[in-house]
PDB file of C-alpha atoms in Angstrom:
ATOM      1  CA  MET G   1       0.090  -0.082  -0.006  1.00  0.00           C
ATOM      2  CA  ALA G   2       1.430   3.429  -1.043  1.00  0.00           C
ATOM      3  CA  LEU G   3       1.916   5.983   1.761  1.00  0.00           C
ATOM      4  CA  ARG G   4      -1.156   7.894   2.259  1.00  0.00           C
ATOM      5  CA  ILE G   5      -1.445  11.658   2.556  1.00  0.00           C
ATOM      6  CA  TRP G   6      -3.764  12.486   5.447  1.00  0.00           C
ATOM      7  CA  LEU G   7      -6.053  15.459   5.257  1.00  0.00           C
ATOM      8  CA  ASP G   8      -7.298  17.711   8.017  1.00  0.00           C
ATOM      9  CA  VAL G   9     -11.064  18.092   6.815  1.00  0.00           C
ATOM     10  CA  ALA G  10     -13.602  19.595   9.184  1.00  0.00           C
ATOM     11  CA  TYR G  11     -16.912  17.698   8.926  1.00  0.00           C
ATOM     12  CA  ARG G  12     -18.834  20.385   7.451  1.00  0.00           C
ATOM     13  CA  GLU G  13     -16.393  20.378   4.649  1.00  0.00           C
ATOM     14  CA  LYS G  14     -16.375  16.620   3.892  1.00  0.00           C
ATOM     15  CA  ASP G  15     -18.633  16.891   0.785  1.00  0.00           C
ATOM     16  CA  GLN G  16     -16.312  19.676  -0.723  1.00  0.00           C
ATOM     17  CA  ALA G  17     -13.315  17.500   0.004  1.00  0.00           C
ATOM     18  CA  LYS G  18     -15.110  14.480  -1.572  1.00  0.00           C
ATOM     19  CA  ALA G  19     -15.784  16.333  -4.580  1.00  0.00           C
ATOM     20  CA  ALA G  20     -12.114  17.606  -5.057  1.00  0.00           C
ATOM     21  CA  GLY G  21     -11.015  13.804  -5.094  1.00  0.00           C
ATOM     22  CA  ALA G  22     -10.442  13.022  -1.345  1.00  0.00           C
ATOM     23  CA  ARG G  23     -11.152   9.447   0.046  1.00  0.00           C
ATOM     24  CA  TRP G  24     -12.475   8.214   3.411  1.00  0.00           C
ATOM     25  CA  ASP G  25     -10.659   5.480   5.117  1.00  0.00           C
ATOM     26  CA  PRO G  26     -13.191   3.941   7.443  1.00  0.00           C
ATOM     27  CA  GLN G  27     -10.528   2.051   9.611  1.00  0.00           C
ATOM     28  CA  GLU G  28      -8.629   5.178  10.336  1.00  0.00           C
ATOM     29  CA  ARG G  29     -11.769   7.440  10.149  1.00  0.00           C
ATOM     30  CA  ARG G  30      -9.811  10.141   8.384  1.00  0.00           C
ATOM     31  CA  TRP G  31      -9.754  11.471   4.680  1.00  0.00           C
ATOM     32  CA  TYR G  32      -6.713  11.166   2.453  1.00  0.00           C
ATOM     33  CA  ALA G  33      -5.476  12.155  -0.957  1.00  0.00           C
ATOM     34  CA  PRO G  34      -5.256   8.949  -3.172  1.00  0.00           C
ATOM     35  CA  HIS G  35      -2.122  10.276  -4.865  1.00  0.00           C
ATOM     36  CA  PRO G  36       0.115  13.368  -4.415  1.00  0.00           C
ATOM     37  CA  GLY G  37      -0.093  16.484  -6.461  1.00  0.00           C
ATOM     38  CA  ILE G  38      -3.929  17.035  -6.415  1.00  0.00           C
ATOM     39  CA  ARG G  39      -3.982  20.701  -6.121  1.00  0.00           C
ATOM     40  CA  ALA G  40      -7.707  20.833  -5.139  1.00  0.00           C
ATOM     41  CA  LEU G  41      -6.867  19.066  -1.896  1.00  0.00           C
ATOM     42  CA  ASP G  42      -4.255  21.424  -0.826  1.00  0.00           C
ATOM     43  CA  ARG G  43      -6.395  23.432   1.432  1.00  0.00           C
ATOM     44  CA  TRP G  44      -6.886  20.407   3.633  1.00  0.00           C
ATOM     45  CA  LEU G  45      -2.978  19.392   3.714  1.00  0.00           C
ATOM     46  CA  PRO G  46      -1.916  19.464   7.458  1.00  0.00           C
ATOM     47  CA  THR G  47       0.189  22.330   8.362  1.00  0.00           C
ATOM     48  CA  ALA G  48       3.672  21.943   9.864  1.00  0.00           C
ATOM     49  CA  PRO G  49       3.501  22.687  13.662  1.00  0.00           C
ATOM     50  CA  PRO G  50       5.734  25.809  14.521  1.00  0.00           C
ATOM     51  CA  PRO G  51       9.155  24.735  16.010  1.00  0.00           C
ATOM     52  CA  ALA G  52       8.968  24.529  19.674  1.00  0.00           C
ATOM     53  CA  SER G  53      11.624  25.576  21.774  1.00  0.00           C
ATOM     54  CA  ALA G  54      10.959  23.234  24.689  1.00  0.00           C
ATOM     55  CA  PRO G  55       8.328  20.618  24.610  1.00  0.00           C
ATOM     56  CA  VAL G  56       5.381  21.684  26.886  1.00  0.00           C
ATOM     57  CA  ALA G  57       3.052  19.034  28.187  1.00  0.00           C
ATOM     58  CA  GLU G  58      -0.526  20.165  28.012  1.00  0.00           C
ATOM     59  CA  PRO G  59      -2.662  18.837  30.752  1.00  0.00           C
ATOM     60  CA  GLY G  60      -5.214  16.577  29.316  1.00  0.00           C
ATOM     61  CA  PRO G  61      -8.959  17.391  30.153  1.00  0.00           C
ATOM     62  CA  SER G  62     -10.337  15.967  33.083  1.00  0.00           C
ATOM     63  CA  TRP G  63     -13.841  14.774  32.161  1.00  0.00           C
ATOM     64  CA  SER G  64     -15.959  12.656  34.329  1.00  0.00           C
ATOM     65  CA  ASN G  65     -16.537   8.743  33.410  1.00  0.00           C
ATOM     66  CA  ASP G  66     -20.294   9.187  34.429  1.00  0.00           C
ATOM     67  CA  PRO G  67     -22.585   9.394  31.466  1.00  0.00           C
ATOM     68  CA  VAL G  68     -24.999  11.546  33.443  1.00  0.00           C
ATOM     69  CA  VAL G  69     -22.521  14.252  34.137  1.00  0.00           C
ATOM     70  CA  LEU G  70     -21.027  14.022  30.620  1.00  0.00           C
ATOM     71  CA  LEU G  71     -24.351  14.265  28.732  1.00  0.00           C
ATOM     72  CA  ARG G  72     -25.430  17.243  30.979  1.00  0.00           C
ATOM     73  CA  ASP G  73     -22.388  19.172  30.376  1.00  0.00           C
ATOM     74  CA  ALA G  74     -22.078  18.489  26.584  1.00  0.00           C
ATOM     75  CA  THR G  75     -25.978  19.227  25.832  1.00  0.00           C
ATOM     76  CA  GLN G  76     -26.682  22.007  28.221  1.00  0.00           C
ATOM     77  CA  THR G  77     -30.363  22.920  27.268  1.00  0.00           C
ATOM     78  CA  GLU G  78     -30.523  21.112  23.955  1.00  0.00           C
ATOM     79  CA  PRO G  79     -32.343  17.571  23.830  1.00  0.00           C
ATOM     80  CA  LEU G  80     -30.388  14.706  22.570  1.00  0.00           C
ATOM     81  CA  PRO G  81     -31.530  11.787  20.424  1.00  0.00           C
ATOM     82  CA  TRP G  82     -31.797   8.248  21.925  1.00  0.00           C
ATOM     83  CA  ALA G  83     -28.332   6.307  22.212  1.00  0.00           C
ATOM     84  CA  VAL G  84     -28.038   2.511  21.768  1.00  0.00           C
ATOM     85  CA  ARG G  85     -25.216   0.213  21.350  1.00  0.00           C
ATOM     86  CA  ALA G  86     -25.481  -1.313  17.774  1.00  0.00           C
ATOM     87  CA  PRO G  87     -26.190  -5.021  17.819  1.00  0.00           C
ATOM     88  CA  PHE G  88     -24.634  -5.442  14.473  1.00  0.00           C
ATOM     89  CA  GLY G  89     -22.256  -3.818  11.997  1.00  0.00           C
ATOM     90  CA  TRP G  90     -23.846  -1.212   9.898  1.00  0.00           C
ATOM     91  CA  PHE G  91     -23.217   1.822   7.585  1.00  0.00           C
ATOM     92  CA  CYS G  92     -23.599   5.480   8.787  1.00  0.00           C
ATOM     93  CA  HIS G  93     -25.659   7.438   6.482  1.00  0.00           C
ATOM     94  CA  MET G  94     -24.088  10.731   7.742  1.00  0.00           C
ATOM     95  CA  CYS G  95     -20.368  10.289   7.232  1.00  0.00           C
ATOM     96  CA  ASP G  96     -20.313   7.184   4.757  1.00  0.00           C
ATOM     97  CA  SER G  97     -18.409   5.122   7.170  1.00  0.00           C
ATOM     98  CA  THR G  98     -18.789   1.513   8.381  1.00  0.00           C
ATOM     99  CA  CYS G  99     -19.463   1.116  11.954  1.00  0.00           C
ATOM    100  CA  ASN G 100     -18.946  -2.084  14.127  1.00  0.00           C
ATOM    101  CA  ALA G 101     -21.278  -3.917  16.401  1.00  0.00           C
ATOM    102  CA  GLY G 102     -21.279  -2.383  19.857  1.00  0.00           C
ATOM    103  CA  GLU G 103     -20.699   1.232  18.718  1.00  0.00           C
ATOM    104  CA  ILE G 104     -23.285   3.796  19.648  1.00  0.00           C
ATOM    105  CA  GLN G 105     -25.825   4.739  17.168  1.00  0.00           C
ATOM    106  CA  MET G 106     -29.161   6.782  17.204  1.00  0.00           C
ATOM    107  CA  ALA G 107     -32.295   5.156  17.988  1.00  0.00           C
ATOM    108  CA  LYS G 108     -35.979   6.073  17.955  1.00  0.00           C
ATOM    109  CA  ILE G 109     -38.461   4.580  20.561  1.00  0.00           C
ATOM    110  CA  GLN G 110     -41.865   3.059  19.230  1.00  0.00           C
ATOM    111  CA  THR G 111     -44.568   2.837  21.782  1.00  0.00           C
ATOM    112  CA  ARG G 112     -47.777   0.744  21.329  1.00  0.00           C
ATOM    113  CA  TRP G 113     -50.537   0.752  23.800  1.00  0.00           C
ATOM    114  CA  LEU G 114     -50.166  -2.278  26.132  1.00  0.00           C
ATOM    115  CA  HIS G 115     -46.810  -3.099  24.641  1.00  0.00           C
ATOM    116  CA  ARG G 116     -43.432  -2.537  25.769  1.00  0.00           C
ATOM    117  CA  PRO G 117     -41.455   0.081  23.864  1.00  0.00           C
ATOM    118  CA  THR G 118     -39.414  -1.030  20.911  1.00  0.00           C
ATOM    119  CA  ILE G 119     -35.980   0.600  20.385  1.00  0.00           C
ATOM    120  CA  ILE G 120     -35.658   1.086  16.428  1.00  0.00           C
ATOM    121  CA  THR G 121     -31.864   1.740  15.441  1.00  0.00           C
ATOM    122  CA  GLN G 122     -31.254   4.375  13.119  1.00  0.00           C
ATOM    123  CA  PRO G 123     -28.264   4.284  10.467  1.00  0.00           C
ATOM    124  CA  ILE G 124     -26.507   7.444  12.073  1.00  0.00           C
ATOM    125  CA  GLU G 125     -23.830   7.534  14.359  1.00  0.00           C
ATOM    126  CA  TRP G 126     -24.907   9.301  17.683  1.00  0.00           C
ATOM    127  CA  ARG G 127     -22.044  11.842  17.929  1.00  0.00           C
ATOM    128  CA  HIS G 128     -23.067  13.421  14.723  1.00  0.00           C
ATOM    129  CA  HIS G 129     -26.023  15.155  16.634  1.00  0.00           C
ATOM    130  CA  LEU G 130     -23.281  16.870  18.781  1.00  0.00           C
ATOM    131  CA  GLN G 131     -20.937  17.367  16.013  1.00  0.00           C
ATOM    132  CA  ARG G 132     -23.390  20.017  14.394  1.00  0.00           C
ATOM    133  CA  ARG G 133     -22.638  22.377  17.378  1.00  0.00           C
ATOM    134  CA  GLU G 134     -19.404  24.040  16.741  1.00  0.00           C
ATOM    135  CA  ASP G 135     -18.790  24.641  20.585  1.00  0.00           C
ATOM    136  CA  VAL G 136     -18.285  20.798  21.380  1.00  0.00           C
ATOM    137  CA  ASP G 137     -14.548  19.746  21.406  1.00  0.00           C
ATOM    138  CA  TRP G 138     -14.063  16.724  19.429  1.00  0.00           C
ATOM    139  CA  ARG G 139     -12.018  14.983  22.136  1.00  0.00           C
ATOM    140  CA  LEU G 140     -15.064  15.283  24.372  1.00  0.00           C
ATOM    141  CA  LEU G 141     -17.139  13.494  21.808  1.00  0.00           C
ATOM    142  CA  VAL G 142     -14.698  10.612  21.427  1.00  0.00           C
ATOM    143  CA  HIS G 143     -14.560  10.516  25.332  1.00  0.00           C
ATOM    144  CA  ILE G 144     -18.444  10.405  25.602  1.00  0.00           C
ATOM    145  CA  THR G 145     -18.672   7.823  22.957  1.00  0.00           C
ATOM    146  CA  GLN G 146     -16.193   5.512  24.802  1.00  0.00           C
ATOM    147  CA  VAL G 147     -17.983   6.058  28.215  1.00  0.00           C
ATOM    148  CA  LEU G 148     -21.330   5.055  26.455  1.00  0.00           C
ATOM    149  CA  GLU G 149     -19.878   1.937  24.878  1.00  0.00           C
ATOM    150  CA  LYS G 150     -18.600   0.736  28.153  1.00  0.00           C
ATOM    151  CA  THR G 151     -21.477   1.615  30.346  1.00  0.00           C
ATOM    152  CA  LEU G 152     -24.506   1.187  28.080  1.00  0.00           C
ATOM    153  CA  ALA G 153     -26.201  -2.270  28.729  1.00  0.00           C
ATOM    154  CA  PRO G 154     -27.278  -4.200  25.622  1.00  0.00           C
ATOM    155  CA  ARG G 155     -31.175  -3.891  24.686  1.00  0.00           C
ATOM    156  CA  THR G 156     -30.879  -0.466  26.392  1.00  0.00           C
ATOM    157  CA  ALA G 157     -31.324   2.990  25.073  1.00  0.00           C
ATOM    158  CA  ILE G 158     -30.506   6.327  26.940  1.00  0.00           C
ATOM    159  CA  ARG G 159     -30.818  10.059  26.512  1.00  0.00           C
ATOM    160  CA  TRP G 160     -30.276  13.231  28.560  1.00  0.00           C
ATOM    161  CA  ASN G 161     -33.368  15.238  28.968  1.00  0.00           C
ATOM    162  CA  PRO G 162     -32.661  18.593  29.755  1.00  0.00           C
ATOM    163  CA  ARG G 163     -36.274  19.507  30.853  1.00  0.00           C
ATOM    164  CA  THR G 164     -36.341  17.016  33.585  1.00  0.00           C
ATOM    165  CA  GLN G 165     -32.466  17.142  34.140  1.00  0.00           C
ATOM    166  CA  ARG G 166     -32.514  13.364  34.227  1.00  0.00           C
ATOM    167  CA  LEU G 167     -31.139  10.470  32.246  1.00  0.00           C
ATOM    168  CA  ASP G 168     -34.027   8.897  30.513  1.00  0.00           C
ATOM    169  CA  THR G 169     -33.536   4.915  30.165  1.00  0.00           C
ATOM    170  CA  ILE G 170     -35.641   2.457  28.045  1.00  0.00           C
ATOM    171  CA  THR G 171     -35.042  -1.219  27.921  1.00  0.00           C
ATOM    172  CA  GLY G 172     -36.793  -3.424  25.369  1.00  0.00           C
ATOM    173  CA  PRO G 173     -36.348  -5.198  22.137  1.00  0.00           C
ATOM    174  CA  ILE G 174     -34.276  -3.681  19.478  1.00  0.00           C
ATOM    175  CA  ARG G 175     -35.337  -3.572  15.757  1.00  0.00           C
ATOM    176  CA  ASP G 176     -33.201  -2.432  12.949  1.00  0.00           C
ATOM    177  CA  TRP G 177     -34.723   0.325  10.779  1.00  0.00           C
ATOM    178  CA  ARG G 178     -34.422  -1.834   7.614  1.00  0.00           C
ATOM    179  CA  ASP G 179     -36.559  -4.349   9.217  1.00  0.00           C
ATOM    180  CA  LEU G 180     -39.489  -2.025   9.636  1.00  0.00           C
ATOM    181  CA  ARG G 181     -38.801  -0.528   6.243  1.00  0.00           C
ATOM    182  CA  ASP G 182     -39.066  -3.970   4.631  1.00  0.00           C
ATOM    183  CA  ARG G 183     -42.150  -5.029   6.555  1.00  0.00           C
ATOM    184  CA  GLN G 184     -44.014  -1.804   5.365  1.00  0.00           C
ATOM    185  CA  LYS G 185     -43.268  -2.647   1.946  1.00  0.00           C
ATOM    186  CA  GLN G 186     -44.833  -6.068   2.147  1.00  0.00           C
ATOM    187  CA  ARG G 187     -47.987  -4.987   3.398  1.00  0.00           C
ATOM    188  CA  PRO G 188     -50.765  -4.753   0.742  1.00  0.00           C
TER     189      PRO G 188
END
């Protein structure tokens, strides 16, 4: 494999980079130039860091490992979609990346009278909802995702509810959005 030229592409510029010839590496979760010399991709080439006189260790952020605290601080007054651990691999419709089973994705809750709620998985990584906000640090998003992957129980969906200032939790059967779509097509 040839040495890849990694690019620094902001999420909001991904469509422009793709149109200019950039390619997405799902394993590295980064954009790259397929070969050197593509002038249209120059604006996303990483800049060389300025020479430092002495290495200064930046203190890492000290975020909580409690999902309640993390979600409250990251969202403030904005409601979040439901988050669920993916029961199997899937393809994110927002960033065109392949996701593995166990990663956090968005969900919708379907309720019916006298039935347990059903968790409907959606083909979107949960972190995209927070990425739309410019004030959320990407390192915080990674940390939240890692905490949710460790703490979220199977067949459980959660979300932070800013109105009640509580973590809403629902446990129930999980259905894939494609299964429901296929069932609706089969109905007369």
